[in-house]
Structures are given as structure tokens and as C-alpha cells.
Amino acid sequence: MWAFVAALLSHSSFAPDEFYQSAEPSLCLLDLPCISTWEWTVPAPIRTSLPLYLYSGFYRAVTALHPLLSVVPAVPFPLLTVVLAALLSAVPLHAQFRCSSSSLISSTWFLFYAGCRSYSNAVEMALCNVVFSLLHSPSPPPYPLLGVLCALAITVRFSAGVFFLPLFLHHLISLLLPSHTLSRASISAALSFLLRFFPPLLLSLALLHALDMGHYDMPLLSSPITWNNIEFNVLTNSSELYGVHPWHWYLSACLPQIVGVYLPFLVHSLATTDPTPRLSAARLTAVFYVAVHSLNGHKELRFLLPVLPLLLLDASASAERLNLKRDGRLLGALRAVNLLAFLFFSLVWQSGSIYSMYQIGSLIPPDATAVSVDLVTSCHATPAHTHLFRPG
């Protein structure tokens, strides 16, 4: 429910990447006016083509079905994109809280506000948390499937590897030393994991690389998209051109914002809760992920989306111990604060860039075949063709 509300109320701008890393270049595959930024250009693109095919395919499917479903003739492309991202952002909550009585923690405002606006971060968050949930489910982990999901996540955003490294290292150690002792059975279990996980992972990475090379019409032996991204963001630190924050920013500014009113529950859980194996893995993964990201000068709130459900999982442990559901007034107050924050940032904060495009669109004559608009703003301050798009 929250996912659809977030999509319908998405009338503000969160970051230029929400348009130019997915929706805008997707129009190129629909043979419509489009903008592909330098990130999508040969010979060294740093973005995978996966979101382009997902968005364009989603749009083609909906527009093909709308006569059968008797919906409005004009299906807004921006609405479809945020609905798709919002559905992805709901996946980790279902994965993490399906066995928890404290699903109220899933009402945090930032997850759906940001999750429905950034395709790459929403996909990374969804895939990472599905992998975490499957790895710590009561049934045996489906290692081949986990390898495929990890390959998809790493291809979309290489930072997913930072999430998976401590997660699977923790799992490997738990297999090798189930009772703090090494045995023939534990070695066999660890080898089984390695042999069933890594071949599907490597094969999937190779197939996804081949898809990208075909999309960009580049030789198969060209450097992978993921490597180009690492080179730009890490090795050359070129991402610092888009802003720099101090090393402690994620701890001192980011986490209090994205966890919000549930921060006291998170602190209480860290201080008092005896962690289960699932909670230990969540804490190790979150700490490692935040620490590694703190080493890079360029920092953004959305970069911590993959570990936000893990932090909320930890906070829910405190809420369950305190039996928060018994206190209706406190529960109502927490939900009200989240709702107000969600509404403000979705409808008011930085909404000018969206409404300006609606205003420009209303001024374009219906019979116009070509229109030129000069935007005297900073780079990518507004969306472009996606919000001027009129089907038919």
C-alpha cells in the first residue's frame, strides 16, 4: 500500500539520477525523443542497459494492455517509472518483515520517498535484502539462485558487492565453524556452498556483460561496465565532482535522517539485544557497508538504502521487546511523524523542478511538431522528455 501511495504522491525531485540513470535514456528504446548523458556513451559507459529494457518493456506492456483494461488512453510515463521503482522498494520490507510482528517499522518515510525515485538504488536494495532473507530463512539457502541475484545486483550497482562480502563471509564461517570447531561435515558444507554459489554468479556476470556489450555495440572483450564504474567512482574519485562530505557524515547526518524516529529503538536494540545469527549478520553487513562507503568523499542519502531495512530489522527487535503495539498513542505519534515527513518531501520539498515541466508542457500547442526550451539552471536540475511525454 505504501509503495503505491509513494508513487502517486511523487511530485518532487530527489536527485537528477532518478531521471537520467533510467527513465530519460529508456525513451531511446521506444524511438522517442530522449537524452543519454555521458554515463551511457561509448567507449567507456558506466551504466548497465538493464534498467532501459525494464522501463521500456514495462511501458510497452502497459500501453499494450490499456485498451483491454479500459484505463485512460494516455498513460503517463513518469507515473509508470515511479510505480515500478516503488514496487521494487517494497520487496525488501516484505523479505525482512514477513516473519516479524513489528512490521510497523516499515512505515519509515525515507524508504518509500527515496525508493520510488531512484531505480538503481531501489533495485540494489531489493536484491540485496532478498538475498539476505533467503540466506537466513529456515529452509536451506538456494545457492544457485543467490548467485544469479548477486550478479544482477552487482551489475546494477557495484556497491552491492560491499553488501555481499561480509554477508557471505559470515555465512561461510558459520558453515565451517558451526560449533566453533572444524569438522569433516562442516568442510563439506562449506565446499558445497562455494561450488553451488560461485559458478552461477560468474556465469550470470558473463551473460550480463554480453548483454551490455551488445546494447552498446562494443567488442565482447571490452572492459565490463562494472569496472568502468569502479574506475570512475573509486580509483579516480571523479564522483567528488558532484559534492564531498566528511568521513563521519553517514553516521552524524545520514543515518539519523533516514532512520528517523526509529533511531532510539535502533540504539536500544544495539545496547540491549542479544543478537540472533540473523541479527548478527545484519549488523556486520550494515557496519561494513557504512564504513566502506564512508571512505569515499562523495556521499548521498540514497547510497545507504540497501542497509536501511537491516537497520529497521534491528530496531524492530527493540520494538518487539518493548511491546510497542500496546501503546497506541506512541505508535500513532510515530506513524504520524513519518506520514508528515513523507508528505512534505513528496509534495513540497524540491517540487519546483517537476511542476515547471508540467507548466512548460501546458504551454506547448497540441499540433506542435518541434519545440525548443532553454533551461537556465544547473546541470540536470529538471527532468526532460519524460515529463513532457504525450503518448500518441
CSV table of C-alpha atoms in Angstrom, one decimal:
chain,number,residue,atom,x,y,z
A,1,MET,CA,0.0,0.0,0.0
A,2,TRP,CA,2.8,2.4,1.0
A,3,ALA,CA,4.5,1.7,-2.3
A,4,PHE,CA,1.6,2.8,-4.4
A,5,VAL,CA,0.9,5.9,-2.3
A,6,ALA,CA,4.6,6.9,-2.6
A,7,ALA,CA,4.3,6.5,-6.4
A,8,LEU,CA,1.1,8.5,-6.7
A,9,LEU,CA,2.4,11.3,-4.5
A,10,SER,CA,5.8,11.6,-6.2
A,11,HIS,CA,5.7,15.2,-7.2
A,12,SER,CA,9.1,16.4,-6.1
A,13,SER,CA,12.7,15.9,-7.2
A,14,PHE,CA,15.1,13.8,-5.1
A,15,ALA,CA,18.2,13.6,-7.3
A,16,PRO,CA,18.9,14.1,-11.0
A,17,ASP,CA,19.9,10.4,-11.2
A,18,GLU,CA,16.3,9.4,-10.8
A,19,PHE,CA,15.6,10.7,-14.3
A,20,TYR,CA,18.9,10.4,-16.1
A,21,GLN,CA,20.0,7.0,-15.0
A,22,SER,CA,16.8,5.2,-16.1
A,23,ALA,CA,13.7,7.0,-17.3
A,24,GLU,CA,15.2,9.5,-19.8
A,25,PRO,CA,17.5,7.1,-21.7
A,26,SER,CA,14.8,4.5,-21.6
A,27,LEU,CA,12.9,6.6,-24.1
A,28,CYS,CA,15.6,5.9,-26.7
A,29,LEU,CA,14.5,2.3,-26.9
A,30,LEU,CA,10.9,3.5,-27.5
A,31,ASP,CA,12.1,5.5,-30.5
A,32,LEU,CA,11.0,8.7,-28.7
A,33,PRO,CA,12.9,11.9,-28.0
A,34,CYS,CA,15.4,11.1,-25.3
A,35,ILE,CA,18.6,12.3,-23.5
A,36,SER,CA,21.5,10.0,-22.9
A,37,THR,CA,24.1,11.6,-20.7
A,38,TRP,CA,27.8,10.8,-20.8
A,39,GLU,CA,27.3,7.8,-18.5
A,40,TRP,CA,25.7,6.0,-21.3
A,41,THR,CA,28.2,6.8,-24.1
A,42,VAL,CA,30.8,4.7,-25.8
A,43,PRO,CA,33.7,3.9,-25.4
A,44,ALA,CA,33.5,3.8,-21.6
A,45,PRO,CA,29.9,3.7,-20.4
A,46,ILE,CA,29.4,3.2,-16.6
A,47,ARG,CA,25.7,2.3,-16.6
A,48,THR,CA,24.2,-1.1,-17.4
A,49,SER,CA,21.5,-1.3,-20.0
A,50,LEU,CA,19.2,-3.4,-17.8
A,51,PRO,CA,17.1,-0.6,-16.5
A,52,LEU,CA,16.5,0.7,-20.0
A,53,TYR,CA,15.0,-2.6,-21.1
A,54,LEU,CA,13.0,-2.9,-17.9
A,55,TYR,CA,11.4,0.5,-18.1
A,56,SER,CA,10.8,0.5,-21.8
A,57,GLY,CA,9.4,-3.1,-21.6
A,58,PHE,CA,7.2,-2.1,-18.7
A,59,TYR,CA,5.8,0.8,-20.6
A,60,ARG,CA,5.2,-1.2,-23.8
A,61,ALA,CA,3.3,-3.8,-21.7
A,62,VAL,CA,1.1,-1.3,-20.0
A,63,THR,CA,0.3,0.6,-23.2
A,64,ALA,CA,-0.5,-2.6,-25.0
A,65,LEU,CA,-2.8,-3.7,-22.2
A,66,HIS,CA,-4.7,-0.4,-21.5
A,67,PRO,CA,-7.4,-1.0,-24.2
A,68,LEU,CA,-8.2,-4.3,-22.6
A,69,LEU,CA,-8.2,-2.8,-19.1
A,70,SER,CA,-10.2,0.2,-20.1
A,71,VAL,CA,-7.8,2.7,-18.4
A,72,VAL,CA,-7.1,6.2,-19.5
A,73,PRO,CA,-5.8,6.4,-23.1
A,74,ALA,CA,-2.7,8.4,-22.0
A,75,VAL,CA,-0.5,6.5,-19.6
A,76,PRO,CA,2.0,8.9,-18.0
A,77,PHE,CA,5.5,7.6,-18.4
A,78,PRO,CA,6.8,9.3,-15.2
A,79,LEU,CA,4.0,7.5,-13.2
A,80,LEU,CA,4.9,4.2,-14.6
A,81,THR,CA,8.6,4.6,-13.7
A,82,VAL,CA,7.9,5.6,-10.1
A,83,VAL,CA,5.3,2.8,-9.7
A,84,LEU,CA,7.9,0.3,-10.9
A,85,ALA,CA,10.6,1.6,-8.6
A,86,ALA,CA,8.1,1.8,-5.7
A,87,LEU,CA,7.2,-1.9,-6.1
A,88,LEU,CA,10.9,-2.7,-6.0
A,89,SER,CA,11.3,-0.7,-2.8
A,90,ALA,CA,8.5,-2.7,-1.2
A,91,VAL,CA,10.3,-6.0,-1.8
A,92,PRO,CA,13.0,-5.7,1.0
A,93,LEU,CA,10.3,-4.9,3.5
A,94,HIS,CA,8.3,-8.0,2.7
A,95,ALA,CA,11.5,-10.1,2.7
A,96,GLN,CA,12.7,-8.8,6.1
A,97,PHE,CA,9.5,-8.4,8.0
A,98,ARG,CA,7.3,-11.3,6.7
A,99,CYS,CA,8.1,-13.2,9.9
A,100,SER,CA,8.2,-10.2,12.2
A,101,SER,CA,5.3,-8.8,14.3
A,102,SER,CA,6.8,-5.3,14.2
A,103,SER,CA,6.0,-4.6,10.5
A,104,LEU,CA,5.1,-1.1,11.8
A,105,ILE,CA,8.8,-0.2,11.4
A,106,SER,CA,8.2,-0.5,7.7
A,107,SER,CA,6.4,2.8,7.8
A,108,THR,CA,9.6,4.8,7.8
A,109,TRP,CA,9.2,7.8,5.5
A,110,PHE,CA,12.6,7.7,3.7
A,111,LEU,CA,12.5,4.2,2.3
A,112,PHE,CA,9.4,4.8,0.1
A,113,TYR,CA,10.2,8.5,-0.5
A,114,ALA,CA,13.7,7.7,-2.0
A,115,GLY,CA,12.9,4.1,-3.1
A,116,CYS,CA,10.4,5.1,-5.7
A,117,ARG,CA,12.7,7.7,-7.2
A,118,SER,CA,16.0,6.0,-7.8
A,119,TYR,CA,15.8,2.9,-10.0
A,120,SER,CA,19.4,1.7,-9.4
A,121,ASN,CA,19.3,2.1,-5.7
A,122,ALA,CA,15.8,0.6,-5.4
A,123,VAL,CA,17.0,-2.5,-7.4
A,124,GLU,CA,20.2,-2.8,-5.3
A,125,MET,CA,18.2,-2.5,-2.1
A,126,ALA,CA,15.6,-5.1,-3.2
A,127,LEU,CA,18.1,-7.7,-4.5
A,128,CYS,CA,20.4,-7.3,-1.5
A,129,ASN,CA,17.7,-7.8,1.0
A,130,VAL,CA,16.1,-10.7,-0.9
A,131,VAL,CA,19.5,-12.4,-0.9
A,132,PHE,CA,19.9,-11.7,2.9
A,133,SER,CA,16.4,-13.1,3.6
A,134,LEU,CA,16.9,-16.2,1.5
A,135,LEU,CA,20.3,-16.8,3.1
A,136,HIS,CA,18.8,-16.7,6.6
A,137,SER,CA,15.5,-18.4,6.0
A,138,PRO,CA,14.6,-21.6,7.9
A,139,SER,CA,14.8,-23.6,4.6
A,140,PRO,CA,18.2,-24.5,3.0
A,141,PRO,CA,19.6,-21.5,1.0
A,142,PRO,CA,19.1,-21.8,-2.8
A,143,TYR,CA,22.8,-21.1,-3.6
A,144,PRO,CA,22.4,-21.1,-7.4
A,145,LEU,CA,19.6,-18.6,-7.2
A,146,LEU,CA,21.6,-16.4,-4.8
A,147,GLY,CA,24.5,-16.4,-7.3
A,148,VAL,CA,22.2,-15.1,-10.0
A,149,LEU,CA,20.6,-12.4,-7.8
A,150,CYS,CA,24.1,-11.2,-6.6
A,151,ALA,CA,25.2,-10.9,-10.2
A,152,LEU,CA,22.2,-8.8,-11.1
A,153,ALA,CA,22.7,-6.5,-8.1
A,154,ILE,CA,26.4,-6.1,-8.8
A,155,THR,CA,25.8,-5.3,-12.4
A,156,VAL,CA,23.2,-2.6,-11.5
A,157,ARG,CA,25.4,-1.1,-8.7
A,158,PHE,CA,28.9,-2.4,-7.9
A,159,SER,CA,28.4,-1.3,-4.3
A,160,ALA,CA,26.2,-4.3,-3.8
A,161,GLY,CA,29.5,-6.3,-3.6
A,162,VAL,CA,30.3,-4.4,-0.4
A,163,PHE,CA,27.0,-5.7,1.0
A,164,PHE,CA,27.6,-9.3,-0.1
A,165,LEU,CA,31.2,-9.6,1.0
A,166,PRO,CA,30.6,-9.6,4.8
A,167,LEU,CA,27.3,-11.3,4.4
A,168,PHE,CA,28.7,-14.4,2.7
A,169,LEU,CA,31.9,-14.3,4.7
A,170,HIS,CA,29.8,-14.6,7.8
A,171,HIS,CA,27.8,-17.4,6.2
A,172,LEU,CA,31.0,-19.3,5.2
A,173,ILE,CA,32.4,-19.0,8.7
A,174,SER,CA,29.1,-20.2,10.2
A,175,LEU,CA,29.3,-23.3,7.9
A,176,LEU,CA,32.9,-24.0,8.7
A,177,LEU,CA,32.6,-23.5,12.4
A,178,PRO,CA,29.0,-24.3,13.4
A,179,SER,CA,30.0,-25.1,17.0
A,180,HIS,CA,33.4,-23.2,17.0
A,181,THR,CA,35.0,-26.4,15.8
A,182,LEU,CA,36.1,-27.6,12.4
A,183,SER,CA,34.9,-31.0,11.2
A,184,ARG,CA,34.7,-33.0,8.0
A,185,ALA,CA,31.0,-32.3,7.8
A,186,SER,CA,31.5,-28.6,8.1
A,187,ILE,CA,34.2,-28.5,5.5
A,188,SER,CA,31.9,-30.5,3.2
A,189,ALA,CA,29.0,-28.0,3.8
A,190,ALA,CA,31.4,-25.0,3.0
A,191,LEU,CA,32.6,-26.6,-0.2
A,192,SER,CA,29.1,-27.3,-1.3
A,193,PHE,CA,28.2,-23.7,-0.8
A,194,LEU,CA,31.2,-22.5,-2.8
A,195,LEU,CA,30.6,-24.9,-5.6
A,196,ARG,CA,26.9,-24.1,-5.9
A,197,PHE,CA,27.2,-20.4,-5.5
A,198,PHE,CA,30.2,-19.1,-7.5
A,199,PRO,CA,29.6,-20.8,-10.9
A,200,PRO,CA,26.1,-19.3,-11.3
A,201,LEU,CA,27.4,-16.0,-10.1
A,202,LEU,CA,30.3,-15.9,-12.6
A,203,LEU,CA,28.1,-17.2,-15.5
A,204,SER,CA,25.5,-14.6,-14.8
A,205,LEU,CA,28.0,-11.8,-14.7
A,206,ALA,CA,29.4,-13.0,-18.0
A,207,LEU,CA,25.9,-13.1,-19.6
A,208,LEU,CA,25.0,-9.7,-18.3
A,209,HIS,CA,28.3,-8.3,-19.6
A,210,ALA,CA,27.5,-9.8,-23.1
A,211,LEU,CA,24.1,-8.1,-22.9
A,212,ASP,CA,25.6,-4.7,-22.2
A,213,MET,CA,28.2,-5.1,-24.9
A,214,GLY,CA,25.5,-6.0,-27.4
A,215,HIS,CA,23.5,-3.0,-26.3
A,216,TYR,CA,26.4,-0.6,-26.7
A,217,ASP,CA,27.7,-2.3,-29.9
A,218,MET,CA,31.1,-2.9,-28.3
A,219,PRO,CA,33.5,-5.8,-28.6
A,220,LEU,CA,32.8,-8.6,-26.1
A,221,LEU,CA,36.3,-8.2,-24.6
A,222,SER,CA,35.8,-4.6,-23.7
A,223,SER,CA,36.1,-3.6,-20.1
A,224,PRO,CA,33.0,-4.5,-18.1
A,225,ILE,CA,30.5,-1.8,-17.2
A,226,THR,CA,31.1,-2.5,-13.5
A,227,TRP,CA,34.8,-1.9,-13.9
A,228,ASN,CA,34.2,1.4,-15.6
A,229,ASN,CA,32.0,2.4,-12.8
A,230,ILE,CA,34.6,1.4,-10.2
A,231,GLU,CA,37.3,3.3,-12.0
A,232,PHE,CA,35.2,6.5,-12.2
A,233,ASN,CA,33.9,6.4,-8.6
A,234,VAL,CA,36.7,4.8,-6.7
A,235,LEU,CA,40.1,4.8,-8.5
A,236,THR,CA,39.9,8.3,-9.9
A,237,ASN,CA,37.5,9.7,-7.3
A,238,SER,CA,35.8,11.6,-10.1
A,239,SER,CA,32.5,11.3,-8.3
A,240,GLU,CA,33.8,14.0,-5.9
A,241,LEU,CA,32.9,16.5,-8.7
A,242,TYR,CA,29.3,16.1,-7.5
A,243,GLY,CA,30.0,17.0,-3.9
A,244,VAL,CA,32.1,16.0,-0.9
A,245,HIS,CA,31.2,15.3,2.7
A,246,PRO,CA,33.4,14.5,5.7
A,247,TRP,CA,34.1,10.9,6.6
A,248,HIS,CA,31.7,10.9,9.5
A,249,TRP,CA,28.7,12.2,7.5
A,250,TYR,CA,26.9,8.9,7.2
A,251,LEU,CA,27.0,8.5,11.0
A,252,SER,CA,26.4,12.1,12.1
A,253,ALA,CA,23.9,13.2,9.5
A,254,CYS,CA,22.7,10.5,7.1
A,255,LEU,CA,21.6,7.7,9.5
A,256,PRO,CA,19.6,10.0,11.8
A,257,GLN,CA,17.7,11.3,8.8
A,258,ILE,CA,16.9,8.0,7.1
A,259,VAL,CA,16.1,6.0,10.3
A,260,GLY,CA,14.2,9.0,11.7
A,261,VAL,CA,12.1,8.5,14.8
A,262,TYR,CA,13.1,4.8,15.0
A,263,LEU,CA,16.7,5.8,15.8
A,264,PRO,CA,16.1,5.4,19.6
A,265,PHE,CA,14.8,1.9,19.1
A,266,LEU,CA,17.9,1.1,17.0
A,267,VAL,CA,20.2,2.4,19.7
A,268,HIS,CA,18.3,0.5,22.3
A,269,SER,CA,18.5,-2.7,20.3
A,270,LEU,CA,22.2,-2.4,19.8
A,271,ALA,CA,22.8,-1.8,23.5
A,272,THR,CA,20.5,-4.5,25.0
A,273,THR,CA,19.5,-7.1,22.4
A,274,ASP,CA,21.4,-10.4,22.4
A,275,PRO,CA,21.7,-10.9,18.6
A,276,THR,CA,20.5,-14.0,16.9
A,277,PRO,CA,22.6,-15.3,13.9
A,278,ARG,CA,20.3,-13.3,11.6
A,279,LEU,CA,20.7,-10.1,13.6
A,280,SER,CA,24.5,-10.6,13.9
A,281,ALA,CA,24.7,-10.9,10.1
A,282,ALA,CA,22.6,-7.8,9.6
A,283,ARG,CA,24.8,-5.8,12.0
A,284,LEU,CA,28.0,-7.0,10.5
A,285,THR,CA,26.8,-6.2,6.9
A,286,ALA,CA,25.4,-2.8,7.9
A,287,VAL,CA,28.6,-1.7,9.8
A,288,PHE,CA,30.9,-2.9,6.9
A,289,TYR,CA,28.7,-1.3,4.3
A,290,VAL,CA,28.6,2.1,6.0
A,291,ALA,CA,32.3,2.0,6.9
A,292,VAL,CA,33.4,1.3,3.3
A,293,HIS,CA,31.1,4.0,1.9
A,294,SER,CA,32.5,6.5,4.4
A,295,LEU,CA,35.9,6.2,2.8
A,296,ASN,CA,34.6,7.8,-0.4
A,297,GLY,CA,34.3,11.6,-0.4
A,298,HIS,CA,31.1,11.7,-2.4
A,299,LYS,CA,28.2,10.7,-0.2
A,300,GLU,CA,24.4,10.7,-0.7
A,301,LEU,CA,21.4,9.6,1.5
A,302,ARG,CA,20.3,7.1,-1.1
A,303,PHE,CA,23.6,5.2,-1.1
A,304,LEU,CA,22.6,3.7,2.3
A,305,LEU,CA,19.2,2.4,1.1
A,306,PRO,CA,20.4,-1.3,0.9
A,307,VAL,CA,21.2,-1.4,4.6
A,308,LEU,CA,18.2,0.6,5.8
A,309,PRO,CA,15.9,-2.5,6.0
A,310,LEU,CA,18.7,-4.2,8.1
A,311,LEU,CA,18.8,-1.2,10.5
A,312,LEU,CA,15.0,-1.3,10.7
A,313,LEU,CA,15.1,-5.0,11.4
A,314,ASP,CA,17.4,-4.3,14.3
A,315,ALA,CA,15.1,-1.5,15.5
A,316,SER,CA,12.1,-3.8,15.3
A,317,ALA,CA,13.8,-6.2,17.8
A,318,SER,CA,13.7,-3.4,20.3
A,319,ALA,CA,10.1,-2.5,19.4
A,320,GLU,CA,9.1,-6.1,20.0
A,321,ARG,CA,10.8,-6.3,23.4
A,322,LEU,CA,9.1,-3.1,24.5
A,323,ASN,CA,5.8,-4.4,23.1
A,324,LEU,CA,5.3,-1.1,21.3
A,325,LYS,CA,1.9,-2.2,19.8
A,326,ARG,CA,0.4,-2.0,23.3
A,327,ASP,CA,1.0,1.8,23.4
A,328,GLY,CA,-1.5,3.1,20.8
A,329,ARG,CA,-0.7,6.8,21.4
A,330,LEU,CA,3.0,6.3,20.9
A,331,LEU,CA,2.5,4.1,17.9
A,332,GLY,CA,0.1,6.7,16.4
A,333,ALA,CA,2.6,9.5,17.0
A,334,LEU,CA,5.4,7.7,15.3
A,335,ARG,CA,3.3,6.9,12.3
A,336,ALA,CA,2.0,10.5,12.1
A,337,VAL,CA,5.6,11.9,12.2
A,338,ASN,CA,6.6,9.6,9.4
A,339,LEU,CA,3.5,10.4,7.4
A,340,LEU,CA,4.0,14.2,7.7
A,341,ALA,CA,7.7,13.9,6.7
A,342,PHE,CA,6.7,11.7,3.7
A,343,LEU,CA,4.0,14.1,2.5
A,344,PHE,CA,6.2,17.2,2.9
A,345,PHE,CA,9.2,15.7,1.0
A,346,SER,CA,6.9,14.1,-1.7
A,347,LEU,CA,4.7,17.1,-2.4
A,348,VAL,CA,6.6,20.3,-1.3
A,349,TRP,CA,10.3,19.9,-1.0
A,350,GLN,CA,12.1,20.5,-4.3
A,351,SER,CA,8.8,20.2,-6.2
A,352,GLY,CA,9.6,23.2,-8.4
A,353,SER,CA,11.6,21.3,-11.0
A,354,ILE,CA,8.7,18.9,-11.6
A,355,TYR,CA,5.9,21.5,-11.7
A,356,SER,CA,8.0,23.7,-14.0
A,357,MET,CA,8.0,20.9,-16.6
A,358,TYR,CA,4.2,20.5,-16.2
A,359,GLN,CA,3.9,24.2,-16.8
A,360,ILE,CA,6.1,24.0,-19.9
A,361,GLY,CA,4.0,21.1,-21.2
A,362,SER,CA,0.8,23.0,-20.8
A,363,LEU,CA,2.2,25.8,-23.0
A,364,ILE,CA,3.0,23.5,-25.9
A,365,PRO,CA,0.4,23.6,-28.6
A,366,PRO,CA,-1.2,20.2,-29.3
A,367,ASP,CA,-0.2,20.4,-33.0
A,368,ALA,CA,3.4,21.3,-32.3
A,369,THR,CA,5.9,19.1,-34.1
A,370,ALA,CA,9.1,20.7,-32.6
A,371,VAL,CA,9.7,22.7,-29.5
A,372,SER,CA,12.8,24.4,-28.2
A,373,VAL,CA,13.1,25.2,-24.5
A,374,ASP,CA,16.1,26.8,-22.8
A,375,LEU,CA,16.5,26.0,-19.1
A,376,VAL,CA,18.8,28.4,-17.4
A,377,THR,CA,19.6,26.2,-14.5
A,378,SER,CA,22.4,24.0,-13.2
A,379,CYS,CA,23.1,20.7,-14.9
A,380,HIS,CA,20.1,18.3,-14.9
A,381,ALA,CA,18.1,20.4,-12.5
A,382,THR,CA,14.9,19.3,-14.1
A,383,PRO,CA,13.6,16.2,-15.9
A,384,ALA,CA,13.3,16.4,-19.7
A,385,HIS,CA,11.3,14.4,-22.2
A,386,THR,CA,9.8,12.0,-19.6
A,387,HIS,CA,7.7,14.8,-18.1
A,388,LEU,CA,6.8,16.3,-21.4
A,389,PHE,CA,5.8,13.0,-22.9
A,390,ARG,CA,2.4,12.6,-24.5
A,391,PRO,CA,1.6,9.2,-25.9
A,392,GLY,CA,0.2,9.1,-29.5
